[in-house]
Structures are given as C-alpha cells and as structure tokens.
CSV table of C-alpha atoms and ligand atoms in Angstrom, one decimal:
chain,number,residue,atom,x,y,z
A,28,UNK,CA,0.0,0.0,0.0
A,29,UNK,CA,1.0,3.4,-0.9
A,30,UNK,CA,2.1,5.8,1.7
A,31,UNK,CA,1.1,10.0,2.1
A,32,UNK,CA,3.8,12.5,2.5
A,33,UNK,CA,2.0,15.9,2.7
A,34,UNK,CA,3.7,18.8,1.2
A,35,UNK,CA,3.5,22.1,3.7
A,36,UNK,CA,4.9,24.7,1.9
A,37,UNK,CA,1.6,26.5,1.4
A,38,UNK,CA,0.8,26.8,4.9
A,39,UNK,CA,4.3,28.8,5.1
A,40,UNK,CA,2.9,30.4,1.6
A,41,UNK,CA,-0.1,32.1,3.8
A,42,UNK,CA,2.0,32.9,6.5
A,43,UNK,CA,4.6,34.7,4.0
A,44,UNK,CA,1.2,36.7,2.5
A,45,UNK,CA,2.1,39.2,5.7
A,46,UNK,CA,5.3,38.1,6.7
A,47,UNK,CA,4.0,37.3,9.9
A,48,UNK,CA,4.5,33.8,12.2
A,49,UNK,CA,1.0,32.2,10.9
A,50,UNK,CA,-0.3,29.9,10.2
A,51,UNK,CA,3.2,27.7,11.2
A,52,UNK,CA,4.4,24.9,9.0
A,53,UNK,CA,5.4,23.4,12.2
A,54,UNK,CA,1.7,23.2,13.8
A,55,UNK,CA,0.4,21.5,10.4
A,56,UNK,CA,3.0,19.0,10.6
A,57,UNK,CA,1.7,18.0,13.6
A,58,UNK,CA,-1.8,17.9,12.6
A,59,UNK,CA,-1.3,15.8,9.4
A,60,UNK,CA,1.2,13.3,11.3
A,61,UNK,CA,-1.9,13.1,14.5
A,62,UNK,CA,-4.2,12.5,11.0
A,63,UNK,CA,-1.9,9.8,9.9
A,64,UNK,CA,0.2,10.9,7.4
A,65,UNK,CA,3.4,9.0,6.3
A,66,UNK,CA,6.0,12.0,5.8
A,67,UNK,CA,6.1,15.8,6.1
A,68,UNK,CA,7.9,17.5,2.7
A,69,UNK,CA,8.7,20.9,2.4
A,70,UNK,CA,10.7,22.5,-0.3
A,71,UNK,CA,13.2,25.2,0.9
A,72,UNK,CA,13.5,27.2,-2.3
A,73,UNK,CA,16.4,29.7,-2.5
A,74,UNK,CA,14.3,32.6,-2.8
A,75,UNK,CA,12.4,31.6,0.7
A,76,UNK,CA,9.1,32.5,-0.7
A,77,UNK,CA,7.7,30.2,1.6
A,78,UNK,CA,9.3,27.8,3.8
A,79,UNK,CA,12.1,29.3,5.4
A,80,UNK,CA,15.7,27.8,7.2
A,81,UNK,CA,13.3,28.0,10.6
A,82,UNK,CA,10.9,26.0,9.6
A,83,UNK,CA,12.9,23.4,8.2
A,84,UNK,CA,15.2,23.4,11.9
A,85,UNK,CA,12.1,22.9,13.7
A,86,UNK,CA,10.9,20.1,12.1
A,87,UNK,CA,13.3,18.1,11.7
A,88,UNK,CA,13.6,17.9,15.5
A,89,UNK,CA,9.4,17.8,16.2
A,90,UNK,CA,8.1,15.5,13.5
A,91,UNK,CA,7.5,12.1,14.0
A,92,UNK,CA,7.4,10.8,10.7
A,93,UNK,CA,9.7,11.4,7.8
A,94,UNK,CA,11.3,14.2,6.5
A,95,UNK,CA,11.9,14.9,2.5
A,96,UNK,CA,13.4,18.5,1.7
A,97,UNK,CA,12.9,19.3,-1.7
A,98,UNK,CA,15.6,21.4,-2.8
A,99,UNK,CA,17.5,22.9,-5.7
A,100,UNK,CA,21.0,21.1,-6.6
A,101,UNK,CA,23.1,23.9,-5.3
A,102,UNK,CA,26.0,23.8,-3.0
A,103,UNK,CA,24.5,26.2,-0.7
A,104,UNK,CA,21.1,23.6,-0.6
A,105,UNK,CA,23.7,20.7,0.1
A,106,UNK,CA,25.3,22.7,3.2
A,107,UNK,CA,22.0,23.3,4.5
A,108,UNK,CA,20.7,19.7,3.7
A,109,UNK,CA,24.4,18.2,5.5
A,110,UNK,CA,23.5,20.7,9.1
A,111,UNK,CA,19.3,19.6,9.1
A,112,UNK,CA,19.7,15.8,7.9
A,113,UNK,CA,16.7,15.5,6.5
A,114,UNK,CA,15.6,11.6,6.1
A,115,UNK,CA,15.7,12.1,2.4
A,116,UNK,CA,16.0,15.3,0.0
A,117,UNK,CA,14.7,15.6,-3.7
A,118,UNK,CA,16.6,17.4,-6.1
A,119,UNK,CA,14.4,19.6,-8.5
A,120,UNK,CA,14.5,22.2,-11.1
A,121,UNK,CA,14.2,25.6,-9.8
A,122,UNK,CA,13.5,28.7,-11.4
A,123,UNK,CA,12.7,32.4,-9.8
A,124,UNK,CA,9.8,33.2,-12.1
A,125,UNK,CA,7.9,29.8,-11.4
A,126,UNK,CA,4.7,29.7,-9.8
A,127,UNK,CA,5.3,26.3,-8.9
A,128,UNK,CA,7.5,23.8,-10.1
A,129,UNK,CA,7.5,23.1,-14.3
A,130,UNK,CA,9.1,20.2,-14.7
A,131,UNK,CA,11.5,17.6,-14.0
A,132,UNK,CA,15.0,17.7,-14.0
A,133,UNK,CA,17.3,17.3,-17.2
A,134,UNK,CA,19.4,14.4,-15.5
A,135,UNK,CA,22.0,13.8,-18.9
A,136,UNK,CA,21.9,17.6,-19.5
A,137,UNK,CA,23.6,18.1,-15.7
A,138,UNK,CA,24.9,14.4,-15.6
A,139,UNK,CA,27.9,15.5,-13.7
A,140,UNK,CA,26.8,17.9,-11.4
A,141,UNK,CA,24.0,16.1,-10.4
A,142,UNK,CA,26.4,12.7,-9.7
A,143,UNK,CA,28.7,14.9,-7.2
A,144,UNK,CA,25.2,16.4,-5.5
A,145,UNK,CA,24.1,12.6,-5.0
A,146,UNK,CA,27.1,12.0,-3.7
A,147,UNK,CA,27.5,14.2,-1.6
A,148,UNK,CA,24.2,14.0,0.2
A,149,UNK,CA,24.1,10.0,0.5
A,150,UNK,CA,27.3,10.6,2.2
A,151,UNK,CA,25.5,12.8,4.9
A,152,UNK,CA,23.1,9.3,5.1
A,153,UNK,CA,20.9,11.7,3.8
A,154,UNK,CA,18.4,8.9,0.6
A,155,UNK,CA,18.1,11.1,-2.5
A,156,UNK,CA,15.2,11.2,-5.2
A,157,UNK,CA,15.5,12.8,-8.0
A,158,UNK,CA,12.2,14.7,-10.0
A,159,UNK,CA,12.4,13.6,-13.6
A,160,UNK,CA,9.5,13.8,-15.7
A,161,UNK,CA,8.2,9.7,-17.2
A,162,UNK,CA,10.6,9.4,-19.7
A,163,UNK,CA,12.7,6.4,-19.7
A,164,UNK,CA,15.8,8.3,-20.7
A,165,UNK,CA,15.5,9.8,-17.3
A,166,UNK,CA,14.9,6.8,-15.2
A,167,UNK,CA,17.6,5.1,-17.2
A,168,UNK,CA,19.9,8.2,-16.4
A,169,UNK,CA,18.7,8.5,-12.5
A,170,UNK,CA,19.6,4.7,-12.1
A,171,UNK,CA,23.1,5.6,-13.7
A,172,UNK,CA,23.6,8.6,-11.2
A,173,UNK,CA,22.7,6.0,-8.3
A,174,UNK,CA,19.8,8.0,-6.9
A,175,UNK,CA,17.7,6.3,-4.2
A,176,UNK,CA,14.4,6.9,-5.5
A,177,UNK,CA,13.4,9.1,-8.7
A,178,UNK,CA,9.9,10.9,-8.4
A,179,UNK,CA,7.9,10.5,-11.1
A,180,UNK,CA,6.5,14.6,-11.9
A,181,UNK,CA,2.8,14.0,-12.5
A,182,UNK,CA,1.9,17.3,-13.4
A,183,UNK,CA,1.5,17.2,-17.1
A,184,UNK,CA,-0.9,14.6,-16.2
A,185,UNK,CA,-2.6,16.5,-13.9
A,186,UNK,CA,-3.0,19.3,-16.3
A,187,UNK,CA,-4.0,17.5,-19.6
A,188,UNK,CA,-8.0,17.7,-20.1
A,189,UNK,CA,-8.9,15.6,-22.8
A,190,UNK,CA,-9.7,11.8,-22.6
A,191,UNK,CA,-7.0,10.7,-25.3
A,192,UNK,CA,-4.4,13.3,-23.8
A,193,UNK,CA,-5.2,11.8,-20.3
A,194,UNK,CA,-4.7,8.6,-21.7
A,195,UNK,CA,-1.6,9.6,-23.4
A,196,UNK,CA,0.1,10.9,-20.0
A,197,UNK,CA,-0.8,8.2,-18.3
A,198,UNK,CA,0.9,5.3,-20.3
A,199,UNK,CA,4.2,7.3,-19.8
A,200,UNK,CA,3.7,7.5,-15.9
A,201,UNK,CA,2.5,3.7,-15.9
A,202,UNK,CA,5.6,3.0,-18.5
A,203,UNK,CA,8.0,4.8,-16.5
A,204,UNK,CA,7.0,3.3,-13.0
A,205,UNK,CA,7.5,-0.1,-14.4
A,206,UNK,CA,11.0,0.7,-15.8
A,207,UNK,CA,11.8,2.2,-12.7
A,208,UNK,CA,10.9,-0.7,-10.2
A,209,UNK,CA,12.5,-2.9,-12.5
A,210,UNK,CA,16.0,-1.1,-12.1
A,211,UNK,CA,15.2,-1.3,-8.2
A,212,UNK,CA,14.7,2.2,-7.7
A,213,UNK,CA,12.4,3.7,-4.7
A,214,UNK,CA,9.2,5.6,-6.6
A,215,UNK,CA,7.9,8.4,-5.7
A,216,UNK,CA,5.1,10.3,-7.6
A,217,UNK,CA,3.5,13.8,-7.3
A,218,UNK,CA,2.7,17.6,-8.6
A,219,UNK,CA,-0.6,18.8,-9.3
A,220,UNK,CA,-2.6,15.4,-7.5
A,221,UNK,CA,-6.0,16.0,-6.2
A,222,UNK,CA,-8.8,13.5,-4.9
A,223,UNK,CA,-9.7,12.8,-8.1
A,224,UNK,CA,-6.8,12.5,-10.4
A,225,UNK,CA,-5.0,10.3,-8.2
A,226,UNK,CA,-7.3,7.7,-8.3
A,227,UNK,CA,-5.9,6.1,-11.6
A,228,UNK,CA,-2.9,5.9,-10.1
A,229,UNK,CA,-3.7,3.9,-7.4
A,230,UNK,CA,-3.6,0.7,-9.4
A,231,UNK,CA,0.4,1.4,-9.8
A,232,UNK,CA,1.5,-1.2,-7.0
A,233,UNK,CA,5.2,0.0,-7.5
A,234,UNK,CA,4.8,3.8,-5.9
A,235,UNK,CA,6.1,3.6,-2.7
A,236,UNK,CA,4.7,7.0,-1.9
A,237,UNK,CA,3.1,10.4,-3.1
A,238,UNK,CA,3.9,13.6,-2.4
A,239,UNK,CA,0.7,15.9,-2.4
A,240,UNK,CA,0.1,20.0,-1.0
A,241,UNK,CA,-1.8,22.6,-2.7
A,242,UNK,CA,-5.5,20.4,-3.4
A,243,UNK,CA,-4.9,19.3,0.6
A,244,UNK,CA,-4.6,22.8,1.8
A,245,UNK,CA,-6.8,24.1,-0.8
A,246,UNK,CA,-10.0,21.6,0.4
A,247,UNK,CA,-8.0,22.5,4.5
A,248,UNK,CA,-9.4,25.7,3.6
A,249,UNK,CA,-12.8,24.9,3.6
A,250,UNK,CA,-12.8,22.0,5.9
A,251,UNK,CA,-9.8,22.0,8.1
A,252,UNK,CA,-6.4,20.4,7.8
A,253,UNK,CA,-6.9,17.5,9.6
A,254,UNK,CA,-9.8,16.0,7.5
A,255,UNK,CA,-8.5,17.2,4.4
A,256,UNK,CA,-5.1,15.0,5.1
A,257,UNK,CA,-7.4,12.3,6.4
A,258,UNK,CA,-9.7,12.5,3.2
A,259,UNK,CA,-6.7,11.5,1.2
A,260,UNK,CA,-4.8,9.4,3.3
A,261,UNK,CA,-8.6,7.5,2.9
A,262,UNK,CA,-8.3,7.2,-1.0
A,263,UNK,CA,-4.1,6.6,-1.4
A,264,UNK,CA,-4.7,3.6,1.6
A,265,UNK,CA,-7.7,2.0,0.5
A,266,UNK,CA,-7.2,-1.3,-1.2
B,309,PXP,N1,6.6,17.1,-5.8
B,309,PXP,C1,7.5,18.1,-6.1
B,309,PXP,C2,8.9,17.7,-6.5
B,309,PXP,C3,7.1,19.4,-6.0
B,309,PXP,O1,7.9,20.4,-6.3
B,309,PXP,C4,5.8,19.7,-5.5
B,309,PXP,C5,5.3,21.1,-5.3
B,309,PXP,O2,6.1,21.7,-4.4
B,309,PXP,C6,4.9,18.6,-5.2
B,309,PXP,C7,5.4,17.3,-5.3
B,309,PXP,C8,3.6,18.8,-4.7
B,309,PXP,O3,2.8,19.3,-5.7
B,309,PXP,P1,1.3,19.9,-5.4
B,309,PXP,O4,1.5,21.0,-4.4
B,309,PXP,O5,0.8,20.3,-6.7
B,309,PXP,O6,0.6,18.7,-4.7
C-alpha cells in the first residue's frame, strides 16, 4: 500500500502573504502526522518564498514521521541539507519566475553535477530522489547517477483535459513506473494530485509513496487540515 507524504509549503505560503508567524508549517505537521500521514515535505527554495531555514530546523527535531526536503541542486542547498539531515532530500529544477514547479530535471543535460550532488548528500546518510518527468531516458539516467528513489513529476498529467491526452500521459507515468521498479529504484510520484486525479494511479502497485500540498490545503481551507489530510490518506490507503 502506498504511503502519504503531505507537502507544507503552502501553509508557510499564507503565513509569507504578511510576513507574519501564521499559520506555522510546524503546527500542520503535527496535525497531518496526528491524521496519519506518512512524511512531512517541504521544499526550501532559494528565494524563501515560503518555507524558510526555521521552519525546516524545527521540524526536523518535532516531526515524528519522515522528513523529505525538496531542494535545488546547489552547494549552498547541500550545506543546508548536511547541518538539518533531512531523512531524504529531492533534487528539483528551480526557477525564480515559477509559480510552482514546471518540470522535471534534465538528469543527462547536468549528468555531472548532479552525480557529485548525490554524492554528496548519501554521504550525509541523507536517501536522494531525483524529479524527472516519465521518460525512460531519465529513469535510465537517475539509475546511472545512483539516486535512491526518482519521483515521477505527474503534473503534465494533472494538467491535460482531454480523454485521449489523459490517456496519453498516463501510459508514460505507468511505462515509466514499471521501468523504474525494475532497475530497483524507490518511486515516488507527485505535482498537481487532487482527490480525483489520483485515483488512476492507485492501481500502480510499485509507488512507494506520493507527495501531495496545494489540493490538501486548498479543500484545509474549507474543511480543516486534519480532514482534508485524512480525506486523502482515505483514497491513497484504501485497497
Ligand atoms: N513534488 C514536487 C517535486 C514538488 O515540487 C511539488 C510542489 O512543491 C509537489 C510534489 C507537490 O505538488 P502539489 O502542491 O501540486 O501537490
């Protein structure tokens, strides 16, 4: 059965809207972990538009579960990453004008740089995923680089509408997935999953885990964090 790691960084986005200290990041990690949630992620991005070093310090010595950093392959990310120790970080693309993130990385484009980064943060005991879009070149090259896990980016999926483009994504995702649990790597899968989308991708046995935040916090809105985390926990868990 899949697991739930719940993605916080909105909570710190709302907090950011006034540059004030709430909501806290902190406090929802401990409501989705009392709802049952597998993992807390948060994605420390270099322009701290949301989640910031704080946040990051204080969870990794309250939260229960697990703790994924997302984070940019720079050296100042892998200093930061080497003093927090999160349980795992995932490498993704970062750009400053993004609303969110576009894409996965371009492993053989940065085959180098990206070895050393893996390298250096598996030597902190630190597992590392890598965001790749389904594209067997990439799983082939994240294999090659010795990542832990690879995390499958969902969110051209998650923002096709038609039947036959749905279709179409989803033959790379179920294509990839395969590929990837046959080299042995960890899966991970996320970006743009709501309670509805997901529910194809529940049939994929080999995801070890998804990463979900803005449909959580956008339905926590309206009906509070700890049933919105328990409303999906409901759908990834139920056989
Ligand atoms: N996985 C990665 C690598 C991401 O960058 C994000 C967004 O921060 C997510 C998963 C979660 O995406 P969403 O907020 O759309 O659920």
């Amino acid at each position: 059965m899949a697991r739930l790691s719940v993605n916080i960084d909105h909570i710190a986005t709302i907090r950011e809207a006034r540059k004030g200290n709430e909501p806290d990041p902190v406090a929802a990690a401990f409501l989705a972990e009392l709802a049952g949630c597998d993992g807390i992620i948060v994605h420390l991005r270099e322009d701290r538009r949301h989640i910031q070093e704080r946040d990051v310090e204080i969870l990794r010595k309250t939260i229960k579960t697990k703790l994924n950093m997302e984070m940019a392959a720079t050296g100042e990310m892998v200093k930061i990453a080497g003093k927090i120790n999160p349980d795992m970080c995932t490498l993704v693309p970062e750009k400053r004008q993004e609303l969110t993130t576009e894409g996965g990385l371009d492993l053989l484009g940065n085959f180098a740089y990206l070895k050393a980064t893996v390298s250096k943060l598996q030597k902190e005991k630190i597992l590392v995923s890598l965001f790749i879009d389904p594209d067997p070149e990439q799983i082939n090259a994240a294999k090659e680089l010795k990542a832990d896990f690879v995390e499958i980016h969902t969110g051209t999926y998650s923002n096709v509408k038609t039947k036959k483009e749905i279709e179409r994504e989803l033959k790379k995702i179920v294509e990839s997935v395969t590929l990837a649990s046959q080299l042995g790597l960890g899966i991970n899968a996320g970006h743009g999953l709501n309670y509805r989308n997901i529910q194809p991708l529940l049939n994929l046995s080999e995801i070890d885990e998804f990463s979900i935040g803005h449909s959580i916090i956008a339905r926590a809105v309206l009906v509070g964090f700890e049933r919105a985390v328990k409303d999906m926990i409901d759908l990834v868990k139920t056989p």
